[in-house]
Structures are given as structure tokens and as C-alpha cells.
mmCIF file of C-alpha atoms in Angstrom:
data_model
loop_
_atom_site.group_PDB
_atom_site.id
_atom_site.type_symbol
_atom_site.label_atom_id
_atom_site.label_comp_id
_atom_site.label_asym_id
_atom_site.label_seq_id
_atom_site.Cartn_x
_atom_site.Cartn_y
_atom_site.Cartn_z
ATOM 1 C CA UNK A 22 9.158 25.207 -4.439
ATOM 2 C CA UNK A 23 5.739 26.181 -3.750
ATOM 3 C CA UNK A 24 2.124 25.705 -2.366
ATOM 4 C CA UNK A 25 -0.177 27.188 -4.302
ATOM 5 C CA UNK A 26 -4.272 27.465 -4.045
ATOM 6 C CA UNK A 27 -6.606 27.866 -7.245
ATOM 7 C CA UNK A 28 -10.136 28.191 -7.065
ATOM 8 C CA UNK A 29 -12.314 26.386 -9.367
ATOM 9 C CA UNK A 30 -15.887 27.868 -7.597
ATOM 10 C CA UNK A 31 -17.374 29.183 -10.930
ATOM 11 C CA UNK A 32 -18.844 26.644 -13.861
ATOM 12 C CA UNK A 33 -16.984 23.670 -15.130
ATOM 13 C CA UNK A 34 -15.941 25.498 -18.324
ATOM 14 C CA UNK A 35 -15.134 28.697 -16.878
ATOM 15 C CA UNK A 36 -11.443 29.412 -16.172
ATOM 16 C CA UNK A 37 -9.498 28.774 -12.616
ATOM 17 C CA UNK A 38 -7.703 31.302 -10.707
ATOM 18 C CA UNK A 39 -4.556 31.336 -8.488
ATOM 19 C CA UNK A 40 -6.039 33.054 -5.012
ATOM 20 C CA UNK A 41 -3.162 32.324 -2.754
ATOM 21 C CA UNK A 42 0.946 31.391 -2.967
ATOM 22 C CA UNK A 43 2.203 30.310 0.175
ATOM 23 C CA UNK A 44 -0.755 31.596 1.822
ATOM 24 C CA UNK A 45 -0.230 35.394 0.175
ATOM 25 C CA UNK A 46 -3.232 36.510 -1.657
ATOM 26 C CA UNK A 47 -2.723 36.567 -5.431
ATOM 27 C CA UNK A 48 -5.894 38.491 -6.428
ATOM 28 C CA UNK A 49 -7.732 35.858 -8.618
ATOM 29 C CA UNK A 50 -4.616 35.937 -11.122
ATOM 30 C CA UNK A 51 -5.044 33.593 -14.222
ATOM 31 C CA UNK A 52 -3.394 29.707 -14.265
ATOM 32 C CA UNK A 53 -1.114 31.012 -16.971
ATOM 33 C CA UNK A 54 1.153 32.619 -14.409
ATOM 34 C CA UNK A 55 2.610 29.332 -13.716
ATOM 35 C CA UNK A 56 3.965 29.443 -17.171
ATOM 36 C CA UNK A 57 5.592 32.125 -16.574
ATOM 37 C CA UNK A 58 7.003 32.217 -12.898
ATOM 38 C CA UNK A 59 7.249 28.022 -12.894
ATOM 39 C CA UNK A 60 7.930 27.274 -16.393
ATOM 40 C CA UNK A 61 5.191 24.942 -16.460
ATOM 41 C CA UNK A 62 1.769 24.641 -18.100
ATOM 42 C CA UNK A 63 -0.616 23.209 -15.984
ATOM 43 C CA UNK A 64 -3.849 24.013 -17.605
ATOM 44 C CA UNK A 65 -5.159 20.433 -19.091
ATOM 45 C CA UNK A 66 -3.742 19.212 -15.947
ATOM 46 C CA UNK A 67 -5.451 21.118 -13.281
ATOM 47 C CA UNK A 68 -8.962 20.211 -15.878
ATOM 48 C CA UNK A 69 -8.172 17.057 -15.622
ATOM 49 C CA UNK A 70 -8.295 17.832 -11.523
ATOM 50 C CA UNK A 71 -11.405 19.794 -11.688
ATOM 51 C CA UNK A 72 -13.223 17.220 -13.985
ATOM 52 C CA UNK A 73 -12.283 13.581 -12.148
ATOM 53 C CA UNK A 74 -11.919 15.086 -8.514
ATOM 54 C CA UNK A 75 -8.879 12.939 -7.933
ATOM 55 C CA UNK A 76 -5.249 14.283 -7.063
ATOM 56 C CA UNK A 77 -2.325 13.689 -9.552
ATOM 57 C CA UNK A 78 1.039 13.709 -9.032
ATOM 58 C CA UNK A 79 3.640 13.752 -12.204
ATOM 59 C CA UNK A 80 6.526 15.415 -12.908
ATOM 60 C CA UNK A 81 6.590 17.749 -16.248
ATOM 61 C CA UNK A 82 9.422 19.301 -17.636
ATOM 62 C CA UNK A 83 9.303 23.196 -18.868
ATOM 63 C CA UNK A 84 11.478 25.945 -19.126
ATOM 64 C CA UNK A 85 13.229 26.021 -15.846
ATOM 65 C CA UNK A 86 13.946 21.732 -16.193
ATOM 66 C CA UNK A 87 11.638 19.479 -14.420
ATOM 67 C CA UNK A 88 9.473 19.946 -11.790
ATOM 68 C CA UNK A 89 7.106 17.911 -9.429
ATOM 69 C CA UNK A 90 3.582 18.907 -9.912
ATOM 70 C CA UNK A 91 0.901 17.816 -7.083
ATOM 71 C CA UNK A 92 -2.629 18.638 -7.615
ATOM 72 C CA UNK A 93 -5.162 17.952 -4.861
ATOM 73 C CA UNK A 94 -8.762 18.967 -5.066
ATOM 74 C CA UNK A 95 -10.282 20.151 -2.745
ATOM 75 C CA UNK A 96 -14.412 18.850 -2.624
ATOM 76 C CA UNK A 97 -17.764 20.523 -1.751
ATOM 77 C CA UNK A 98 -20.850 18.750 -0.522
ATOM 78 C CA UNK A 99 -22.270 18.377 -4.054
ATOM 79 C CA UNK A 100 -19.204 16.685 -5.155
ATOM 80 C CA UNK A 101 -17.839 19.444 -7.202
ATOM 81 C CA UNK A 102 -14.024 20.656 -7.251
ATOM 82 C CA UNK A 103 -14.199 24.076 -5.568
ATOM 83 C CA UNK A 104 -10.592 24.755 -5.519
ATOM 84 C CA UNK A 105 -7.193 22.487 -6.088
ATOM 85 C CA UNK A 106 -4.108 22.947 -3.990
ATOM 86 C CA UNK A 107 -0.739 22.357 -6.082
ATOM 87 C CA UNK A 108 3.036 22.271 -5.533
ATOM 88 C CA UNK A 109 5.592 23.150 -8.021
ATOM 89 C CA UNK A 110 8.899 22.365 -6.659
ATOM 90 C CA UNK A 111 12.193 20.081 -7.684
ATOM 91 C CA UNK A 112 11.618 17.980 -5.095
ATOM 92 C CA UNK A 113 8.431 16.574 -3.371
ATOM 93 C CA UNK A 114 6.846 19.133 -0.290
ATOM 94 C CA UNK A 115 8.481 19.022 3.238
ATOM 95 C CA UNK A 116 4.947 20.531 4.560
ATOM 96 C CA UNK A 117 1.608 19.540 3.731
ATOM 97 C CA UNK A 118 -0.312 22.393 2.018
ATOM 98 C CA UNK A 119 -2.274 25.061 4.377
ATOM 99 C CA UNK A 120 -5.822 23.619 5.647
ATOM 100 C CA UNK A 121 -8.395 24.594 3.106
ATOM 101 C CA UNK A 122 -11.950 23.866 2.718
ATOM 102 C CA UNK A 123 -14.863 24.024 0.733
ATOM 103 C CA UNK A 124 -18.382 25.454 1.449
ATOM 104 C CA UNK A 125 -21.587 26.586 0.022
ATOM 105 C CA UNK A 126 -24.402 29.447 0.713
ATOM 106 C CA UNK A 127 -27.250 28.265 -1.082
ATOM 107 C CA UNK A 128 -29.322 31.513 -1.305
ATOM 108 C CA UNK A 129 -33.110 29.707 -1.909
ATOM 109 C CA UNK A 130 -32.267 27.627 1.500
ATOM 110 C CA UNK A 131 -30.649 30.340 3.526
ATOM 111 C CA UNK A 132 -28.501 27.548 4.690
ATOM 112 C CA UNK A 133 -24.351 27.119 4.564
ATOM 113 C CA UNK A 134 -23.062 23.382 3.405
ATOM 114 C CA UNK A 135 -19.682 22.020 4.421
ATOM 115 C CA UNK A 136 -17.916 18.822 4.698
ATOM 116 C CA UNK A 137 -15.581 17.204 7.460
ATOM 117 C CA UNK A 138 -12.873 19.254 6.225
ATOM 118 C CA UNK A 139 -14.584 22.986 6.642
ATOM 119 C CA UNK A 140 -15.743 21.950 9.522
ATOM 120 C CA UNK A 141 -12.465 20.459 11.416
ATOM 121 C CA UNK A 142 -10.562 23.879 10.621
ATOM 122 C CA UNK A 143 -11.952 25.067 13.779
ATOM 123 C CA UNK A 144 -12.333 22.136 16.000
ATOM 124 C CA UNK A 145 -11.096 18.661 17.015
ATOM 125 C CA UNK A 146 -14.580 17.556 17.758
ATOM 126 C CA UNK A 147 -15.252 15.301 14.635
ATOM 127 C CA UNK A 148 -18.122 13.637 16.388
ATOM 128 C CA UNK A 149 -20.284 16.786 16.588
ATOM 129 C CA UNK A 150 -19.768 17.268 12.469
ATOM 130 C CA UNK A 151 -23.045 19.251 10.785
ATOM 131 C CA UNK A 152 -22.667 19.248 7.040
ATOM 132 C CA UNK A 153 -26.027 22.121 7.126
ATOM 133 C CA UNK A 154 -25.978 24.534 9.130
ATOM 134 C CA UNK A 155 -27.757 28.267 9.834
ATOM 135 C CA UNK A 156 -25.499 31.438 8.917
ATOM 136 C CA UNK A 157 -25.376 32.384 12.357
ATOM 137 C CA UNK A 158 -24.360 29.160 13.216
ATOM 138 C CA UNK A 159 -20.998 29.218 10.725
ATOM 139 C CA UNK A 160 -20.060 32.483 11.517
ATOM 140 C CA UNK A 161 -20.301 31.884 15.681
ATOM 141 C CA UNK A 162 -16.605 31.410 16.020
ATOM 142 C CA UNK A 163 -15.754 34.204 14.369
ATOM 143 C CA UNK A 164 -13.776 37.157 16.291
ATOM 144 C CA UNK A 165 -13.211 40.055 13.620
ATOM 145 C CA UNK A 166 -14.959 39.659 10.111
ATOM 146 C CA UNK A 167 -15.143 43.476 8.948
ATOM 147 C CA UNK A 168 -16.440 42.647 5.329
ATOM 148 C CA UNK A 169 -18.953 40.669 6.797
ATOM 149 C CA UNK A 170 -22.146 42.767 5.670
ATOM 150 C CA UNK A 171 -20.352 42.651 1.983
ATOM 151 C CA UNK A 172 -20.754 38.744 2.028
ATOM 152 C CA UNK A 173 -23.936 38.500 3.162
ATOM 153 C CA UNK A 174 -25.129 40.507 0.388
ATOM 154 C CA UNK A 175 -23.691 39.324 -2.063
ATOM 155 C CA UNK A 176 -24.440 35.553 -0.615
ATOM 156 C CA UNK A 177 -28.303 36.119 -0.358
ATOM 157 C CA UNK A 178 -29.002 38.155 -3.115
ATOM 158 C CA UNK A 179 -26.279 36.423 -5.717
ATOM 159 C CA UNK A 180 -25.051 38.497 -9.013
ATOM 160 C CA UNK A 181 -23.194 35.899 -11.281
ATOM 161 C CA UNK A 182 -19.734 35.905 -11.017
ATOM 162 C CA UNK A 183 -19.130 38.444 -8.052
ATOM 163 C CA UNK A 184 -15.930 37.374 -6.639
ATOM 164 C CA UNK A 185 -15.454 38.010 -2.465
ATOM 165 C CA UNK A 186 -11.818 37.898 -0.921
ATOM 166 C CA UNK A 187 -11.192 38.700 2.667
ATOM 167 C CA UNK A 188 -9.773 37.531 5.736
ATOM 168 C CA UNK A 189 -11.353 36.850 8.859
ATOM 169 C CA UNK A 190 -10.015 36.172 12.433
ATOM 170 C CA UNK A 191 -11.868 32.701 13.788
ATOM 171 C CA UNK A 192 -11.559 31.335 17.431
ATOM 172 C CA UNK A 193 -10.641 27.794 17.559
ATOM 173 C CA UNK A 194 -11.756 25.511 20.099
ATOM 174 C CA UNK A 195 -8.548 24.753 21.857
ATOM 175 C CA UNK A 196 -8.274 28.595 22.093
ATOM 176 C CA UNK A 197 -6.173 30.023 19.787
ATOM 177 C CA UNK A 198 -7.184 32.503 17.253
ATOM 178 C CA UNK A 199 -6.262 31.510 13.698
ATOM 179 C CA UNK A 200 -6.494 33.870 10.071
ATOM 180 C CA UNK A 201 -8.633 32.618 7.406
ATOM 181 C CA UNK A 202 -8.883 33.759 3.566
ATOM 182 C CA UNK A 203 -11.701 33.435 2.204
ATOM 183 C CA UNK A 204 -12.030 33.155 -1.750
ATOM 184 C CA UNK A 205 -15.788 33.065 -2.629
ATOM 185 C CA UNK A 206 -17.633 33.547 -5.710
ATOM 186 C CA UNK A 207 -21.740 33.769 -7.070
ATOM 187 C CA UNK A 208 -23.324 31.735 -8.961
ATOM 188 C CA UNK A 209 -27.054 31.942 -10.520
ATOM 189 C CA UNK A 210 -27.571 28.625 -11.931
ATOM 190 C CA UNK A 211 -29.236 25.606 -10.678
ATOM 191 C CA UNK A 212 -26.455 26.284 -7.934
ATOM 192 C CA UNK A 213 -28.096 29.366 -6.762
ATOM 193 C CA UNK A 214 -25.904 31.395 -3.789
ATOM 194 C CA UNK A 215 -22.108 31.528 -3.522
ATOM 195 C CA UNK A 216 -19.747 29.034 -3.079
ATOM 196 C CA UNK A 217 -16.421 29.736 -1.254
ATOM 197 C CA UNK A 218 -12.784 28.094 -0.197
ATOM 198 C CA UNK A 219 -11.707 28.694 3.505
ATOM 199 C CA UNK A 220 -7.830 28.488 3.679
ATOM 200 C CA UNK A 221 -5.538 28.664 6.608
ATOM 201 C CA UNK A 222 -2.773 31.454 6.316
ATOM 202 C CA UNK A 223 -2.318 32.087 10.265
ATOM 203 C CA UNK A 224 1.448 31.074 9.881
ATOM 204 C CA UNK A 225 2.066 34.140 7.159
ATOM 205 C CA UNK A 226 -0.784 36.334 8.403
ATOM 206 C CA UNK A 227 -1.312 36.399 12.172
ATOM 207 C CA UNK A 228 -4.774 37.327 13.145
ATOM 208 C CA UNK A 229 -5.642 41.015 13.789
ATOM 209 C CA UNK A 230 -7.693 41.678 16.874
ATOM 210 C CA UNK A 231 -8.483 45.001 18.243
ATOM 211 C CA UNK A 232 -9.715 46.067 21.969
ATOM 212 C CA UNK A 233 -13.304 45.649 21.234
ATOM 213 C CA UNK A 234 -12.822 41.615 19.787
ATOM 214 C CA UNK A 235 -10.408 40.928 22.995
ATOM 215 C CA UNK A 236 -13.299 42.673 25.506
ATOM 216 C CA UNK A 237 -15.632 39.911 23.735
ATOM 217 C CA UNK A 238 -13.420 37.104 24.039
ATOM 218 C CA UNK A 239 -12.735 37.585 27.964
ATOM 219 C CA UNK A 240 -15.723 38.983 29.450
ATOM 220 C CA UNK A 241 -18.469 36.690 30.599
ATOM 221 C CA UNK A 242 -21.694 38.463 29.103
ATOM 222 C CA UNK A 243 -24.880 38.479 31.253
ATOM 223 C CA UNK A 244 -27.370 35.712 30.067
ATOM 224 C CA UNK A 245 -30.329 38.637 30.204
ATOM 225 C CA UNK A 246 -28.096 41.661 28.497
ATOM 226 C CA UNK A 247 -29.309 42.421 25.116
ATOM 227 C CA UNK A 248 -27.809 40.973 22.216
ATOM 228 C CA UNK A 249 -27.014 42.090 18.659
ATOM 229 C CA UNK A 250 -26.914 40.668 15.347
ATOM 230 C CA UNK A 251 -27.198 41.269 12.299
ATOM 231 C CA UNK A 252 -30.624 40.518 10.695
ATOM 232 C CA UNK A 253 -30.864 40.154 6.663
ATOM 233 C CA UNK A 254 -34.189 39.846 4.449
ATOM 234 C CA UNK A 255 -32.525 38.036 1.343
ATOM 235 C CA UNK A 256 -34.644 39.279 -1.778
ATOM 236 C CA UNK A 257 -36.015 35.657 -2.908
ATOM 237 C CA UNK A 258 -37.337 34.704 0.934
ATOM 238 C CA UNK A 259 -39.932 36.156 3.121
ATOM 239 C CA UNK A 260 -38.057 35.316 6.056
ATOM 240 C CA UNK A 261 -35.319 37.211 7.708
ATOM 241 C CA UNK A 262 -32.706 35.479 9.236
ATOM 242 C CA UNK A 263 -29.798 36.292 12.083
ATOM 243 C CA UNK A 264 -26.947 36.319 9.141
ATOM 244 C CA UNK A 265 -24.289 37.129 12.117
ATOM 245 C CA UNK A 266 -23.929 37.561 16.058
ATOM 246 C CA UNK A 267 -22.419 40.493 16.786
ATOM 247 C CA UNK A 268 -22.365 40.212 20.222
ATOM 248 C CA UNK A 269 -22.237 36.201 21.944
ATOM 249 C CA UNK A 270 -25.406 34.403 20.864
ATOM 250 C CA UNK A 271 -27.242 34.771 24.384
ATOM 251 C CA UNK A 272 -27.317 31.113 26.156
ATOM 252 C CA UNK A 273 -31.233 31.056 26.441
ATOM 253 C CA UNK A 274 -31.829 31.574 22.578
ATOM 254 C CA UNK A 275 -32.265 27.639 21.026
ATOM 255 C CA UNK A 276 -29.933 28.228 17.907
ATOM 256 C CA UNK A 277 -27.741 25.385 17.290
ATOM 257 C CA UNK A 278 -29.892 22.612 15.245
ATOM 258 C CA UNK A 279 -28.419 21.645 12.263
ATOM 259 C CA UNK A 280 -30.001 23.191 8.552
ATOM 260 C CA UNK A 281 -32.657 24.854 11.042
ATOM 261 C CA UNK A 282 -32.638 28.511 10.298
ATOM 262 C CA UNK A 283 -36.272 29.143 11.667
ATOM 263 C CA UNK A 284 -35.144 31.166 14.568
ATOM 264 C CA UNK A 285 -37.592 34.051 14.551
ATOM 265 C CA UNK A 286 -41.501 33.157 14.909
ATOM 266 C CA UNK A 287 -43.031 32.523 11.214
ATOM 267 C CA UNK A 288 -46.147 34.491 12.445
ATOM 268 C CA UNK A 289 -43.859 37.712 13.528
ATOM 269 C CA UNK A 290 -41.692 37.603 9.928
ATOM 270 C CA UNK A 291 -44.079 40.008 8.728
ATOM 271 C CA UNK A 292 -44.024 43.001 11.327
ATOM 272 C CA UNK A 293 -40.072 42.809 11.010
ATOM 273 C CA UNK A 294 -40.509 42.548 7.172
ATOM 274 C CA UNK A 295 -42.235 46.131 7.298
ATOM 275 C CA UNK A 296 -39.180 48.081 8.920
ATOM 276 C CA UNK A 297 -37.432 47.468 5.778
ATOM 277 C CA UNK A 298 -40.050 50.181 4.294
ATOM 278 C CA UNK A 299 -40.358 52.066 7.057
ATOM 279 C CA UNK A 300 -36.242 52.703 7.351
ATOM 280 C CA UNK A 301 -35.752 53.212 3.913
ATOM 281 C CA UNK A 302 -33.959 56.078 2.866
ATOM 282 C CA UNK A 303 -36.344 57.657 0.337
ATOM 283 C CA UNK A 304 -39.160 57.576 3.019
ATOM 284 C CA UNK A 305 -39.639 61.836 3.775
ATOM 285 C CA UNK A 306 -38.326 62.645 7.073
ATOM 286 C CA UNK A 307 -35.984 59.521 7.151
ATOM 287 C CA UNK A 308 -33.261 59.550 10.010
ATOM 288 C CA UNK A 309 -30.205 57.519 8.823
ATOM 289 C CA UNK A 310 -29.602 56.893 12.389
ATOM 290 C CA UNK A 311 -33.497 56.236 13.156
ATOM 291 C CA UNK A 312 -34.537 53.163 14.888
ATOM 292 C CA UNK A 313 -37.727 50.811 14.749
ATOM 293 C CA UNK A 314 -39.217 48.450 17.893
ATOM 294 C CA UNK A 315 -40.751 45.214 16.773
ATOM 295 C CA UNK A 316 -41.869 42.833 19.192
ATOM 296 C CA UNK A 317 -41.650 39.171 18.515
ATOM 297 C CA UNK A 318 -40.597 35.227 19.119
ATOM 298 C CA UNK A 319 -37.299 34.096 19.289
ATOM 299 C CA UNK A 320 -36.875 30.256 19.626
ATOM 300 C CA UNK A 321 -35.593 29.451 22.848
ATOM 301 C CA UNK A 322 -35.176 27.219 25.698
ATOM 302 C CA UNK A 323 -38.383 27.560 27.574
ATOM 303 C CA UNK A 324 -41.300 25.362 27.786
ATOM 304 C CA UNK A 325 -43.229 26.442 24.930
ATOM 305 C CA UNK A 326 -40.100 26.540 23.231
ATOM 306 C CA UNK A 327 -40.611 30.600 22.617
ATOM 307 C CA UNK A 328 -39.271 33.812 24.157
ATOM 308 C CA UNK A 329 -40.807 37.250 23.363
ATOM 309 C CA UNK A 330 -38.365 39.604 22.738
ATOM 310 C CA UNK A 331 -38.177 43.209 21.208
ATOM 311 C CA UNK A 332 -36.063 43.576 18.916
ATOM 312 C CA UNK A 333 -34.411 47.285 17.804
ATOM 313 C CA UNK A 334 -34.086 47.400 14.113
ATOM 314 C CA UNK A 335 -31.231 49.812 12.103
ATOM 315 C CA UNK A 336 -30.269 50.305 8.571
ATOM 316 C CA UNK A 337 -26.734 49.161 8.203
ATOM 317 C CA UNK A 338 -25.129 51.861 6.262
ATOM 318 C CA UNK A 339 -24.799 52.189 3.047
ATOM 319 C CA UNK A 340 -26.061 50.066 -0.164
ATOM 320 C CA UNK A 341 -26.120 46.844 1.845
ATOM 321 C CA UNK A 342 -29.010 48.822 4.333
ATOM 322 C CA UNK A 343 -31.677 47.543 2.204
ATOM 323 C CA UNK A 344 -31.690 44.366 2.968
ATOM 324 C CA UNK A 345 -29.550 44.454 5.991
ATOM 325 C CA UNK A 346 -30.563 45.921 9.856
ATOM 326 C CA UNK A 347 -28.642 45.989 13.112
ATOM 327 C CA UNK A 348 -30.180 44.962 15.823
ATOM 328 C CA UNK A 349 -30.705 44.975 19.362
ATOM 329 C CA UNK A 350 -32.668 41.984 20.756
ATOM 330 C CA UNK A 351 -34.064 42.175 24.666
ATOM 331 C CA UNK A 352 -36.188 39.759 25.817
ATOM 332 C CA UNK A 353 -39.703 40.801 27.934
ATOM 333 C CA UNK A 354 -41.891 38.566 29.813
ATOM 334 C CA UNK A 355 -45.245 37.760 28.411
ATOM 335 C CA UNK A 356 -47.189 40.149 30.160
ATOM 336 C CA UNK A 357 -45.524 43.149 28.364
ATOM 337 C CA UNK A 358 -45.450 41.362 25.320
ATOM 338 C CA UNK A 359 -48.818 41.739 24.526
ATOM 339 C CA UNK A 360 -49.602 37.883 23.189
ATOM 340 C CA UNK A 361 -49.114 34.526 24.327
ATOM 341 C CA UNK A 362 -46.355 32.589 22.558
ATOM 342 C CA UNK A 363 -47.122 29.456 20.335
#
């Protein structure tokens, strides 16, 4: 008697995998398996899921005698089944099945799409719901995410059918830390970017944390101490955005609007664009470890709604260094910024 999760993130026709049983990761293993460890064949009925977006609930009889079958889709924002959760047991489920969620990365809008349910995974606040929101923004409540330069590649500069699993350690607003899979795969259709399932596991996983994550999560940082990010240039944009905070998103920047992604100054997006060249690894001379000053805008609460800043640019290291930095962002008054903001 089991809870089982299958994605359904790639095209309508393409085939569904199982990515989790009873929250354990099942490495994208084919529907057939529930032929063979159920002794049912679920395939037309998990299509029949994917294609209507409506639960069913029937019982089918196999090789092992007959078993309860629930199927409950689980819905993005463009009305598509992204995944399906479904029990195979003799009996009906004592426990609902793990919270799971649907999102999407579109890769041409540098934005991240949920609904109600991605968003409530983390919060009881249902009132301050944002169905579009920046990548810095969904990631803010994350603790430990070590694949996270992985995803962000793969998310702004999509391959079709790149598949992403890892888990992630997410703060929730009462204050308890929770584990997350995350099951994500590319598409480069008319649904440009990477759509993904968030599911639940903290009661078979418990979140890993290490000494660094903890120092984050009880120190009160200083609303002037630099802050760092990670800053990506996706391939098909001419602006970069702040893909992740590394460090707490510093109370003065203005980052929280919903779908708004504009965070840096349009006019500075070029001078930033340029340390891409100048930090890239074929250049003669090139440190690996060799930094780049840039100064520019960051939205933010003053009056004219601007703060210059320098920001400290680094190739992250390896492959994903192209069209990924580290960096360091300090704000400066106006006078040693060298131009008025707008």
C-alpha cells in the first residue's frame, strides 16, 4: 500500500516517470514498474489523468488480486498535468499523499509561475499568494540548495529533455525547516524553460543543514554589510538577473514585487554584461579566481527609488561560469558613485 509520485513535465505524448515511492527517489523509472512490483497496469489510466486533469479512483484487478488505484493530478498555471500522485493499496490511504506542487521557469520571461499549492508548501499566509514571481524571490526561503547553479543553467538556457533531481532544505514560515525533492525537466517548445514538481519528503528525509546554513539562520545580518548572490546572464536575454541570494537579501534592496525581475538598472545591464568577456577563461592571462568591480543601480527603498552599489563579479566554477558570476554587492553613496541615479 503505497504513495507514489509520477511526473508528467515533458509533452503530452511523451512517456511519465515514477520520481518518488513513499517519498524515496526512484530515479525517473518507467510507469511499467507498477506492473511489475503492483501487479497492475496503469498506463491508459494515468493518460487518461494527464489528458482530462481530473482524479480517478477505481479499483483494477492484476496479478496480486485487486487493488485500489487513486490518481490525482497535480496542475501548473497553464493548466497542464505536471505530475499525478497515485496509491496502490488493498484498501483506501490512511494518509493523504506528501504535499507536492507544480511550477514553471519560463526562460524568455526570466520569471517562475506557481499556483496556491507551490506556494502554501512554505507558508500559511494564503492572502499574500503571487502566482509570478522573480527567481530570487522563489528561492528566498531556501537554507541549503547545493545544485543550485546546475538548475539555473539548465532553467535559463533550456536543452530539451534535461531532467534535474535534487533536494533542497527550505525554511518555513512557522520556523521549521522542511526537505523538498525537486523533479524538473526542459522543454524547448512554445513552453520554453523548465517545468518542475516540488514534493514534500521531510518525514523520510530530514533536512541536512551544516554550520554555515545554521550561522545564517540565527544571526541578525547588518542592513549595510555586503551581500551576495548569484547573478546569471541567460543566453536569450540581455539582462542579468539575481538567480539566488546567497547571503539574506539586504532589507534596503526593493525586491519583492510580484513577476518584477528588473532589479538591476536597465542603463547599467551593459557594463555588467561585459565581465562575462572579460572573466572568461580563454582571455590570456585569465585568473580563475580573478575578480571584476562594476558600479551600478540596484532598486531600492530610497526616494528615487535607486541605490548605487558596486558590485564584485566572479566566475562560478566550472561549465556553468559562463553564464553564471558570484557576487559581492556594497552599496556607496552618490558622491563616489560617479552619476546621479534615475
Amino acid at each position: 500500500m503505497t504513495w507514489y509520485l509520477v511526473e508528467s513535465l515533458d509533452l503530452p505524448t511523451a512517456p511519465m516517470s515514477i520520481v518518488a515511492k513513499e517519498g524515496d527517489h526512484r530515479e525517473w523509472s518507467g510507469i511499467r514498474r507498477f506492473k511489475r512490483d503492483e501487479g497492475v497496469d496503469l498506463l491508459d489510466l494515468l493518460i487518461q489523468v494527464r489528458r482530462h486533469a481530473t482524479p480517478i479512483s477505481q479499483t483494477i484487478t492484476g496479478a496480486k488480486g485487486p487493488r485500489l488505484v487513486e490518481a490525482i493530478p497535480i496542475v501548473g498555471v497553464d493548466g497542464d498535468v505536471y505530475g499525478i500522485h497515485v496509491w496502490v493499496g488493498e484498501t483506501e490511504p490512511s494518509t493523504p499523499p506528501r504535499p507536492a506542487a507544480a511550477i514553471r521557469w519560463n526562460s524568455g520571461e526570466l520569471q517562475v509561475q506557481q499556483q496556491l499549492e507551490s506556494w502554501m508548501m512554505s507558508t500559511d499566509d494564503a492572502d499574500g499568494f503571487k502566482r509570478v514571481r522573480s527567481p530570487g524571490e522563489f528561492f528566498r526561503k531556501v537554507v541549503r540548495f547545493d545544485k543550485a547553479p546546475e538548475l539555473i543553467q539548465i532553467a535559463t538556457k533550456p536543452v530539451a529533455g534535461h531532467t534535474f533531481d535534487a533536494t533542497i532544505t527550505v525554511l518555513h514560515d512557522r520556523g521549521h525547516l522542511m526537505c523538498w525533492q525537486i523533479a524538473a525537466r526542459t522543454r524547448d517548445d512554445e513552453h520554453s524553460g523548465m517545468r518542475a514538481l516540488t514534493h514534500d519528503i521531510t518525514d523520510v528525509s530530514p533536512p541536512e543543514i551544516g554550520p554555515l546554513e545554521t550561522l545564517g539562520l540565527t544571526a541578525e545580518p547588518d542592513p549595510d554589510a555586503p551581500a551576495a548572490a548569484l547573478l546569471a546572464f541567460p543566453p536569450d536575454s540581455d539582462r542579468a538577473i539575481i538567480a539566488l541570494w546567497v547571503t539574506k537579501a539586504p532589507s534596503w534592496v526593493d525586491w519583492l514585487r510580484e513577476g518584477d525581475i528588473e532589479l538591476i538598472h536597465p542603463d547599467d545591464q551593459r557594463e555588467l554584461a561585459r565581465t562575462t568577456t572579460i572573466l572568461a577563461p580563454d582571455l590570456p592571462g585569465h585568473d580563475q579566481h580573478g575578480e571584476i568591480i562594476t558600479q551600478a543601480r540596484i532598486r531600492a527603498h530610497t526616494e528615487t527609488g535607486w541605490q548605487p552599489v558596486s558590485i564584485t563579479s566572479r566566475r562560478y566554477p566550472g561549465p556553468a561560469g559562463e553564464r553564471l558570476h558570484i557576487i559581492r554587492i556594497c552599496k556607496i553613496d552618490q558622491a563616489e558613485s560617479g552619476s546621479p541615479p534615475k
